[in-house]
């Protein structure tokens, strides 16, 4: 099967040293690919700036092949992808804020991450000083009789991350939600430049705390891809073990938290106990409750001991015993189902068009799971199912989490029984010329993309990390429409998008 | 559901003995409280959590304080929805430039006497984000901090030990 870009790009341009293709394109080719996005099999994976260049990663879902296109922008502008494919718009706005690259004819010209507070414009491009007093933000205008607006955030009522939501309501029904993000922008991609791989891994592990393992894994795999390095087998298996423990802990936490937002605190209490068990087992096995900084380029930082395995096994036994009762309870509590069923429905067509990953995509018919689609090791030797539903409501997103948690339990058991002995770390060899690397890794929330370039001095020149939330946040705006404002926390929690991972 | 509830009645409770009050935190508090001689906060504290730019790792462990193992409520500590109801602001993260004003305004909205607890390594001095064009630095760059709880993220027992020190220190200083 040929990929969708075969007919668009000149074949000679493809680099062949990686599992993914790299193409230098001209504006005509760039635009043709942009027009193809959102089609039957063409999915946008990311779009990011670089010095004088804009890049876009695309996936062909029919073959699961990935290509990265690079378009030189000598005049600092390029034809907007967002005018053809809405999912690209926020990415383009962010790239303009950071690098000063202008997407020509982008339907939305407002800044995104830049709130006018950095005392600097275009911090990663041709930076210029600025007063840093803050810009007014033009929310989309609304017109109509009886409409009122409710601004929420950036500081929210719960223990959650900051962001601003602007609701326009007609009575109780939400007619529009507009998000404004960027509050937790820390300039991580700027900090990455000039760092060695170890430091870069620490920054990646602090991009989104709940996905610290997934980000560590994505960065390590991208670096190893760039350097053409092989990682010891035992390390590969331990990484997957950590990734599944992280997924399990987060899905358990979310399951309880969604129910809690439907005022069903009992589930929250029980799930909180199970989640704590996973974190304690992770701590016993790897020395950190969230398993931070344990995946490093070249392998893993600690080796799993026999005691660690015992701790994980006793945790598995407890969850296997207790979880089914909670699932039954969810299934049989009418008052709870009344809140989750048919609430916040995401149309499968939208999920497909935006290339939404994780439980958001899989609850709306999009089956993509990087573990399965790309089969990166050791998942090529593990057996698991990718649950998919079509209903697209809060209930479906809960069920995907339940089924995935069950799959993770089985994966952890398989990993423990199959994990080989041996070394867990290998020193990565130095490079003599600049090299690029890419990784797509399935975190609990969806696929995380990391693309990086390592200079001949072995330091990071550019590293871009694309959180799954980029393609989920815009859909939350769509699903809340027509729901009552009181159901927003429920919809929001069922999406559980990352602020920090998105804002970087 | 009945079966689950019944089981909860007969199984032993999961809640663990409180951690010993953090010595280092007590010393830090003795200094700040001695100087400011604030009024005792009584036996309970209302806490408003503010994420000023964290990676959300600290939030996960603060959340965990509510689970059955730590059960923070039993100490009279509870999280509230508005700064106007709060005695304590619990602040995480390196303060980003985009959050500086929101943090300051949240602080101003909290009635005196008020306390600020900075949680996590980032909250001390910006951690590994210090020096970024988008980061102000630690919490004390923006609002006065009474107590800092280190860790990345600090595990729940560490946060609890720090908060208990605040409760006891609050009484000692009155
Ligand atoms: S201290 Fe660590 S866990 Fe807390 S916000 Fe900073 S990086 Fe995240």
XYZ file of C-alpha atoms and ligand atoms in Angstrom:
686
model
C 0.000 0.000 0.000
C 1.381 3.408 -0.830
C 1.144 6.295 1.574
C -0.954 9.338 0.761
C 2.042 11.611 0.253
C 3.637 9.415 -2.419
C 1.763 11.149 -5.198
C 2.563 14.585 -3.751
C 6.237 14.556 -2.857
C 9.159 13.956 -5.173
C 10.466 10.493 -4.280
C 14.143 11.463 -4.380
C 13.699 13.725 -1.402
C 13.115 10.957 1.104
C 15.841 10.255 3.646
C 16.080 6.551 4.491
C 18.157 6.212 7.646
C 15.130 6.044 9.977
C 11.882 4.180 10.398
C 10.250 7.475 9.395
C 10.761 9.572 6.304
C 12.183 13.035 6.168
C 11.405 15.374 3.267
C 12.544 18.840 2.345
C 9.540 20.301 0.538
C 8.597 23.420 -1.383
C 5.502 25.524 -0.761
C 3.426 23.734 -3.394
C 4.095 20.324 -1.882
C 3.534 21.685 1.618
C 0.118 23.001 0.640
C -0.871 19.800 -1.139
C -0.103 17.783 1.973
C -2.028 20.312 4.061
C -5.044 19.881 1.799
C -4.851 16.115 2.124
C -4.947 16.233 5.951
C -8.142 15.121 7.568
C -8.813 12.872 4.583
C -9.394 9.141 4.722
C -5.997 8.165 6.118
C -3.946 11.358 6.462
C -3.391 12.542 10.035
C -1.494 15.548 11.330
C 0.923 14.483 14.088
C 2.502 17.829 14.822
C 3.668 21.169 13.477
C 6.509 23.168 14.967
C 8.961 25.949 14.289
C 12.705 25.937 14.025
C 15.182 28.621 13.033
C 14.029 29.701 9.570
C 12.131 26.450 9.003
C 8.663 25.150 9.722
C 8.152 21.414 10.148
C 5.114 19.192 10.095
C 4.812 15.510 10.956
C 2.143 13.458 9.226
C 0.931 9.915 9.618
C -0.728 7.660 7.092
C -3.170 5.593 9.106
C -3.462 2.949 6.407
C 0.197 1.980 6.716
C 1.162 3.729 9.979
C 4.100 5.356 8.247
C 5.323 8.722 9.463
C 6.913 11.544 7.477
C 8.400 14.811 8.660
C 8.258 17.654 6.152
C 10.566 20.635 6.420
C 9.788 23.865 4.608
C 12.387 26.614 4.551
C 10.886 30.049 5.280
C 13.443 32.576 4.041
C 10.920 35.410 4.413
C 9.662 34.230 7.773
C 6.308 33.032 6.447
C 4.723 29.914 4.982
C 1.313 28.915 3.615
C -0.965 28.147 6.550
C -1.937 24.533 7.128
C -4.662 25.713 9.481
C -6.679 27.257 6.663
C -7.224 23.722 5.322
C -7.033 21.761 8.543
C -8.353 23.365 11.725
C -6.330 21.056 13.988
C -3.174 22.888 12.896
C -4.286 26.375 13.892
C -3.198 26.464 17.517
C 0.100 24.825 16.597
C 0.693 27.545 14.022
C -0.189 30.265 16.494
C 2.269 28.769 19.004
C 5.035 28.504 16.383
C 4.507 32.146 15.484
C 4.651 33.209 19.138
C 7.900 31.326 19.712
C 9.742 31.658 16.389
C 8.036 34.528 14.606
C 7.132 32.325 11.632
C 3.914 33.653 10.115
C 1.335 31.247 8.706
C -0.050 33.082 5.689
C -3.875 33.074 5.593
C -4.257 31.343 8.950
C -7.887 32.040 9.875
C -6.891 32.856 13.469
C -4.220 35.498 13.851
C -4.342 35.860 17.614
C -1.354 34.856 19.725
C -1.680 31.634 21.693
C 1.103 30.970 24.209
C 2.382 34.539 24.279
C 0.291 36.604 26.701
C 2.606 39.593 26.309
C 4.272 38.903 29.649
C 7.667 37.505 28.701
C 9.437 40.857 28.229
C 10.462 39.270 24.967
C 8.802 38.596 21.638
C 9.686 35.558 19.526
C 11.920 34.153 22.298
C 13.199 31.257 20.172
C 13.504 33.181 16.909
C 14.709 36.729 16.265
C 13.944 37.837 19.822
C 13.192 41.459 20.574
C 12.649 43.063 23.991
C 9.147 44.015 25.067
C 7.541 45.852 27.969
C 5.945 42.615 29.191
C 2.849 44.369 30.497
C 0.405 41.910 29.050
C -1.749 41.954 25.919
C -5.506 42.166 25.840
C -6.896 38.973 24.311
C -9.717 39.208 21.827
C -12.211 36.496 22.659
C -14.482 35.526 19.815
C -17.483 37.843 19.641
C -20.917 36.505 20.505
C -24.228 37.968 19.528
C -27.768 37.022 20.335
C -30.618 37.626 22.662
C -30.411 36.386 26.228
C -26.795 35.308 26.045
C -24.558 35.687 29.052
C -20.906 34.938 29.620
C -19.187 33.134 32.459
C -15.419 33.561 32.656
C -13.633 30.851 34.653
C -9.973 30.709 35.599
C -7.043 30.714 35.214
C -7.216 29.783 38.913
C -9.914 27.121 39.202
C -11.871 25.908 42.195
C -10.207 22.526 42.554
C -6.668 21.246 42.806
C -6.064 21.486 39.080
C -3.899 23.254 36.590
C -4.589 26.793 35.423
C -6.351 27.776 32.218
C -9.156 30.105 31.238
C -12.583 29.054 30.019
C -15.043 31.535 28.592
C -18.561 30.135 28.533
C -21.367 31.746 26.650
C -24.671 30.467 27.938
C -28.269 30.711 27.021
C -29.988 29.914 30.289
C -28.286 26.779 31.511
C -27.182 25.542 28.118
C -23.692 26.318 26.870
C -23.785 27.721 23.370
C -20.071 28.243 23.154
C -16.956 27.494 25.138
C -13.728 29.208 24.263
C -10.478 28.108 25.863
C -7.495 30.273 26.496
C -4.352 28.414 27.494
C -0.653 29.123 27.846
C -0.676 30.097 31.546
C 1.814 27.404 32.521
C 4.149 27.995 29.581
C 7.596 27.493 31.072
C 9.665 27.761 27.904
C 10.741 24.117 28.110
C 11.712 23.909 24.435
C 13.877 26.986 24.882
C 15.514 25.464 27.954
C 16.218 22.254 26.047
C 18.451 23.970 23.497
C 22.107 23.536 24.363
C 21.459 20.877 27.012
C 23.029 17.438 27.062
C 20.806 14.392 26.747
C 20.680 13.738 30.483
C 19.489 17.259 31.251
C 17.046 17.165 28.358
C 15.578 13.927 29.749
C 15.024 15.598 33.124
C 13.199 18.478 31.470
C 11.093 16.100 29.391
C 10.166 14.206 32.561
C 8.844 17.479 33.996
C 6.700 18.440 31.023
C 3.543 16.806 32.341
C 3.784 15.250 35.787
C 1.140 12.587 35.234
C 2.980 11.411 32.097
C 6.518 11.635 33.387
C 7.291 8.059 32.317
C 5.769 8.520 28.861
C 7.680 11.749 28.246
C 10.908 10.209 29.528
C 10.355 7.284 27.205
C 9.533 9.477 24.202
C 12.614 11.624 24.672
C 14.895 8.639 25.205
C 13.527 6.836 22.165
C 13.912 9.941 19.984
C 17.517 10.413 21.148
C 18.308 6.746 20.558
C 16.691 6.966 17.132
C 18.876 9.965 16.276
C 22.049 8.237 17.418
C 21.127 4.853 15.960
C 21.594 3.261 19.385
C 20.232 -0.023 20.662
C 19.096 -0.289 24.244
C 19.622 -3.451 26.347
C 16.627 -5.774 26.238
C 15.969 -5.742 29.956
C 15.782 -1.948 29.886
C 13.217 -2.071 27.073
C 10.990 -4.323 29.185
C 11.393 -2.281 32.332
C 10.453 0.855 30.452
C 7.230 -0.800 29.324
C 6.586 -1.947 32.885
C 6.851 1.634 34.108
C 4.680 2.899 31.252
C 1.917 0.421 32.111
C 2.108 1.193 35.834
C 1.729 4.871 34.983
C -1.241 4.168 32.708
C -2.891 2.011 35.362
C -2.445 4.615 38.103
C -3.822 7.408 35.934
C -6.794 5.451 34.633
C -7.725 4.424 38.174
C -7.419 8.010 39.336
C -9.495 9.326 36.432
C -12.191 6.688 36.861
C -12.715 7.817 40.449
C -12.425 11.498 39.607
C -15.015 11.398 36.805
C -17.456 9.665 39.171
C -16.630 12.229 41.837
C -17.581 15.017 39.452
C -20.920 13.262 39.114
C -21.160 13.527 42.936
C -20.444 9.833 43.450
C -17.701 10.118 46.055
C -17.708 6.461 47.018
C -16.025 5.479 43.754
C -13.469 8.227 44.180
C -12.575 6.901 47.623
C -12.133 3.328 46.411
C -10.228 4.270 43.262
C -8.015 6.558 45.331
C -6.997 3.569 47.426
C -6.194 1.472 44.357
C -4.247 4.300 42.760
C -2.248 4.731 45.959
C -1.448 1.005 45.866
C -0.010 1.375 42.371
C 2.088 4.381 43.388
C 3.406 2.568 46.454
C 4.280 -0.507 44.422
C 6.064 1.729 41.904
C 7.953 3.343 44.754
C 8.949 -0.057 46.145
C 10.001 -1.290 42.716
C 11.753 1.775 41.321
C 12.292 4.191 44.208
C 9.900 6.936 43.105
C 6.105 7.027 43.324
C 5.688 8.582 39.878
C 8.823 6.841 38.497
C 10.371 10.118 37.478
C 13.867 10.343 35.937
C 14.123 6.572 35.747
C 14.055 6.292 31.966
C 17.270 7.777 30.613
C 18.688 7.850 27.086
C 20.544 4.536 26.881
C 18.330 2.516 29.218
C 16.908 2.843 32.706
C 18.502 4.271 35.838
C 17.640 1.483 38.294
C 17.253 -2.249 37.968
C 14.124 -3.944 39.237
C 14.844 -6.196 42.233
C 13.086 -9.348 43.390
C 11.442 -7.348 46.170
C 10.203 -4.861 43.617
C 8.608 -7.646 41.615
C 6.939 -8.976 44.771
C 5.536 -5.519 45.549
C 4.087 -5.213 42.054
C 2.614 -8.710 42.221
C 0.854 -8.114 45.502
C -0.543 -4.851 44.115
C -1.778 -6.700 41.024
C -3.484 -9.309 43.179
C -5.296 -6.667 45.194
C -6.486 -4.746 42.154
C -7.581 -7.919 40.391
C -9.656 -8.707 43.448
C -11.171 -5.274 44.060
C -11.511 -3.629 40.674
C -14.314 -5.816 39.229
C -16.658 -4.822 42.066
C -16.074 -1.152 41.268
C -16.716 -1.719 37.584
C -19.963 -3.476 38.509
C -20.905 -0.626 40.755
C -20.355 1.850 37.937
C -22.383 -0.257 35.559
C -25.277 -0.724 37.980
C -25.690 2.723 39.483
C -28.456 4.427 37.592
C -27.890 7.852 39.141
C -24.292 7.792 37.936
C -25.129 6.545 34.460
C -27.744 9.244 34.243
C -24.952 11.801 34.388
C -22.418 10.107 32.106
C -24.470 8.481 29.352
C -25.056 10.803 26.386
C -23.245 13.682 28.125
C -20.472 15.467 26.220
C -20.714 13.460 23.050
C -17.784 13.726 20.657
C -18.732 13.023 17.055
C -16.472 10.265 15.641
C -16.013 12.332 12.469
C -14.462 15.134 14.523
C -12.233 12.754 16.462
C -10.998 11.376 13.169
C -10.461 14.767 11.594
C -8.432 16.016 14.556
C -6.507 12.774 14.894
C -7.538 12.653 18.555
C -5.605 10.015 20.462
C -6.046 8.206 23.748
C -9.397 7.553 25.396
C -10.825 10.643 23.695
C -10.207 9.171 20.246
C -10.899 5.560 21.152
C -14.247 6.396 22.766
C -15.221 8.002 19.456
C -14.234 5.260 17.061
C -10.599 6.179 16.328
C -8.596 3.091 17.179
C -5.077 4.493 16.850
C -2.784 3.401 19.686
C 0.939 3.940 19.087
C 1.812 0.762 21.009
C -0.267 -1.250 18.604
C 0.086 0.733 15.376
C 3.853 1.174 15.550
C 4.541 -1.928 17.619
C 7.621 -0.451 19.263
C 9.371 -2.964 21.509
C 8.462 -4.774 23.630
C 4.806 -4.325 22.581
C 5.504 -6.326 19.419
C 5.963 -9.330 21.726
C 3.047 -8.706 24.066
C -0.568 -9.548 23.495
C -3.161 -6.890 24.247
C -6.328 -5.417 22.853
C -7.094 -1.818 21.995
C -10.654 -1.156 23.168
C -12.705 1.061 20.854
C -16.242 2.436 21.263
C -18.383 4.681 19.105
C -20.722 6.375 21.571
C -18.266 9.226 22.227
C -19.884 10.313 25.505
C -18.471 10.615 29.032
C -19.612 7.053 29.683
C -17.629 5.734 26.698
C -14.503 7.536 27.854
C -14.944 5.936 31.283
C -15.327 2.483 29.739
C -12.226 2.894 27.584
C -10.282 3.684 30.750
C -11.725 0.660 32.533
C -10.843 -1.671 29.660
C -7.388 -0.176 29.249
C -6.691 -0.524 32.960
C -7.583 -4.215 32.627
C -5.273 -4.515 29.631
C -2.485 -2.855 31.599
C -2.924 -5.390 34.409
C -2.454 -8.163 31.882
C 0.488 -6.401 30.221
C 2.231 -5.974 33.579
C 1.794 -9.681 34.265
C 3.167 -10.584 30.843
C 6.130 -8.240 31.237
C 7.014 -9.656 34.644
C 6.943 -13.197 33.292
C 8.882 -12.481 30.097
C 11.439 -9.889 31.161
C 14.964 -11.088 30.301
C 18.014 -10.747 32.554
C 21.009 -8.612 31.679
C 22.235 -5.037 31.666
C 19.809 -2.128 31.871
C 21.967 0.683 30.539
C 24.397 1.304 27.722
C 26.478 4.411 27.149
C 25.316 6.160 23.959
C 28.092 6.717 21.448
C 29.041 10.257 20.546
C 28.054 11.689 17.183
C 30.265 13.300 14.597
C 27.587 15.156 12.640
C 24.167 16.601 13.497
C 21.355 14.047 13.489
C 17.561 13.998 13.855
C 15.428 11.585 15.808
C 11.708 11.028 16.259
C 9.541 8.981 18.588
C 5.833 8.486 18.994
C 4.939 6.936 22.333
C 1.563 6.039 23.807
C 1.072 7.791 27.132
C -2.082 7.250 29.204
C -3.634 10.298 27.541
C -2.655 9.447 23.981
C 0.320 9.590 21.649
C 3.211 11.892 22.532
C 5.456 13.027 19.688
C 9.074 14.005 20.248
C 11.290 15.256 17.444
C 14.817 16.402 18.163
C 18.078 17.314 16.521
C 21.387 16.636 18.223
C 24.358 18.778 17.173
C 27.844 17.492 16.471
C 28.797 18.478 20.033
C 26.240 15.987 21.352
C 23.972 18.743 22.705
C 20.316 19.324 21.827
C 19.881 21.907 19.092
C 16.114 21.717 18.901
C 13.611 19.498 20.643
C 9.889 19.637 20.070
C 7.387 17.747 22.220
C 3.742 17.542 21.175
C 1.315 16.519 23.887
C -1.806 14.536 22.903
C -3.866 17.379 24.390
C -3.193 19.618 21.387
C -5.701 17.560 19.419
C -8.113 17.062 22.330
C -8.526 20.519 23.849
C -10.226 21.934 20.722
C -12.673 19.013 20.744
C -13.697 19.758 24.318
C -14.995 23.076 23.014
C -17.122 21.138 20.552
C -18.525 18.521 22.937
C -19.748 20.950 25.584
C -22.022 22.748 23.141
C -25.640 22.182 24.078
C -24.750 20.613 27.438
C -25.579 22.425 30.649
C -22.792 24.355 32.321
C -23.032 22.112 35.389
C -21.906 19.184 33.248
C -18.726 20.919 32.191
C -16.583 19.539 35.053
C -17.740 16.066 34.091
C -16.928 16.554 30.397
C -13.645 18.215 31.248
C -12.580 15.448 33.604
C -13.527 12.776 31.095
C -11.134 14.460 28.632
C -8.528 15.213 31.322
C -6.363 17.197 28.940
C -2.978 18.363 30.118
C -2.297 22.061 30.621
C 1.398 21.807 31.341
C 2.031 19.308 28.542
C 0.210 21.590 26.129
C 1.649 24.906 27.325
C 5.164 23.493 27.716
C -23.187 -0.962 46.487
C -24.575 -2.299 49.774
C -21.985 -5.049 49.807
C -19.169 -2.586 49.254
C -20.379 -0.323 52.028
C -20.796 -3.240 54.392
C -17.319 -4.461 53.613
C -15.938 -1.039 54.372
C -17.572 -1.243 57.801
C -15.970 -4.514 58.749
C -12.538 -4.221 57.148
C -9.869 -2.453 59.212
C -9.311 1.164 58.279
C -6.492 2.028 55.888
C -5.755 5.373 57.443
C -2.222 5.513 58.753
C -0.763 7.115 61.874
C 0.220 10.721 61.289
C 3.846 11.359 60.370
C 6.073 12.996 62.929
C 6.068 16.719 62.534
C 8.827 17.850 60.235
C 11.731 19.197 62.353
C 13.209 21.313 59.609
C 9.818 22.804 58.883
C 9.346 23.633 62.570
C 12.616 25.550 62.635
C 11.728 27.406 59.444
C 8.337 28.250 60.880
C 9.681 29.328 64.252
C 11.581 32.021 62.401
C 8.833 33.311 60.159
C 6.119 33.076 62.785
C 8.278 34.553 65.543
C 8.901 37.566 63.415
C 5.390 38.101 62.291
C 3.689 36.978 65.497
C 0.531 36.089 63.700
C -2.578 35.096 65.477
C -3.220 31.433 66.108
C -5.245 29.795 63.432
C -7.031 27.508 65.844
C -7.295 23.835 65.214
C -8.177 23.855 61.588
C -6.884 25.306 58.392
C -8.606 25.926 55.095
C -6.227 25.528 52.211
C -6.516 26.994 48.743
C -4.214 25.287 46.273
C -2.745 27.393 43.466
C -0.815 25.924 40.570
C 1.399 28.808 39.491
C 3.096 26.907 36.698
C 3.766 23.385 37.937
C 4.134 20.286 35.782
C 1.137 18.955 37.776
C 3.251 16.310 39.545
C 2.941 18.242 42.797
C -0.844 18.429 42.307
C -1.052 14.645 42.034
C 0.563 14.204 45.438
C -1.511 16.980 47.007
C -4.586 15.182 45.692
C -3.373 11.987 47.309
C -3.638 13.667 50.726
C -7.381 13.188 50.414
C -7.199 9.426 49.977
C -7.967 6.984 52.764
C -4.318 6.422 53.675
C -3.560 10.044 54.549
C -7.098 11.353 55.162
C -6.042 14.949 55.656
C -9.513 15.922 56.926
C -8.929 14.243 60.271
C -6.398 16.970 61.146
C -8.833 19.754 60.419
C -7.090 20.464 57.147
C -9.303 20.868 54.125
C -9.079 22.214 50.630
C -11.483 25.005 49.764
C -12.620 26.360 46.438
C -12.055 30.062 46.950
C -9.100 32.071 48.249
C -11.653 34.115 50.179
C -12.328 31.082 52.381
C -8.679 30.206 52.859
C -6.171 30.544 55.686
C -3.389 28.990 53.686
C -2.344 29.247 50.076
C -0.540 26.122 48.963
C 1.403 27.119 45.874
C 3.209 24.839 43.434
C 5.445 25.277 40.460
C 7.932 27.760 39.240
C 5.831 30.902 38.917
C 5.428 31.471 35.191
C 5.262 34.997 33.863
C 1.806 34.199 32.520
C 0.631 33.209 36.032
C 2.336 35.912 38.088
C -0.622 38.277 38.133
C -3.146 35.507 38.840
C -1.059 34.329 41.800
C -0.709 37.838 43.148
C -4.440 38.442 42.813
C -5.269 35.172 44.505
C -2.993 36.165 47.379
C -4.620 39.572 47.627
C -8.054 37.940 47.689
C -7.106 35.805 50.693
C -8.080 37.447 53.987
C -5.392 38.015 56.629
C -4.037 36.342 58.611
C -2.819 34.129 55.816
C 0.021 31.763 55.276
C 1.781 30.623 52.157
C 3.173 27.143 51.812
C 5.319 26.582 48.725
C 5.298 22.949 47.654
C 7.958 21.305 45.478
C 11.474 22.079 44.303
C 10.222 24.404 41.584
C 8.357 26.505 44.116
C 11.613 27.216 45.979
C 13.659 28.750 43.187
C 12.148 27.689 39.867
C 13.911 24.307 39.937
C 15.042 23.133 36.523
C 12.947 25.859 34.877
C 14.881 28.705 36.513
C 16.366 31.114 34.017
C 13.728 30.595 31.334
C 12.338 33.675 29.586
C 8.874 32.516 30.636
C 9.547 31.890 34.331
C 9.702 34.390 37.200
C 11.322 31.927 39.615
C 10.275 30.649 43.033
C 7.021 31.598 44.757
C 8.765 34.037 47.119
C 9.611 36.235 44.126
C 5.925 37.122 43.957
C 4.383 36.639 47.415
C 5.888 36.070 50.891
C 6.387 32.394 51.722
C 6.098 31.008 55.261
C 7.054 27.420 54.665
C 8.647 25.453 51.871
C 8.209 21.703 51.414
C 10.940 20.308 49.122
C 10.678 17.339 46.758
C 9.898 16.667 43.123
C 7.160 16.075 43.923
C 7.228 15.761 47.718
C 5.395 12.553 48.664
C 2.111 13.037 50.545
C 3.599 12.191 53.968
C 6.141 14.972 53.531
C 3.428 17.473 52.647
C 1.356 16.280 55.601
C 4.313 16.580 57.999
C 4.858 20.137 56.810
C 1.209 21.053 57.272
C 1.136 19.571 60.773
C 4.165 21.663 61.609
C 2.217 24.687 60.420
C -0.746 23.786 62.645
C 1.478 23.322 65.700
C 3.719 26.243 64.877
C 0.660 28.421 64.469
C -0.387 27.590 68.008
C 3.090 27.947 69.448
C 3.520 31.395 67.997
C 0.268 32.819 69.269
S 8.654 20.238 41.914
Fe 8.731 18.598 40.418
S 6.661 17.727 40.520
Fe 6.538 19.752 41.422
S 6.007 21.108 39.759
Fe 8.242 21.097 39.870
S 8.858 19.549 38.400
Fe 6.707 19.206 38.826
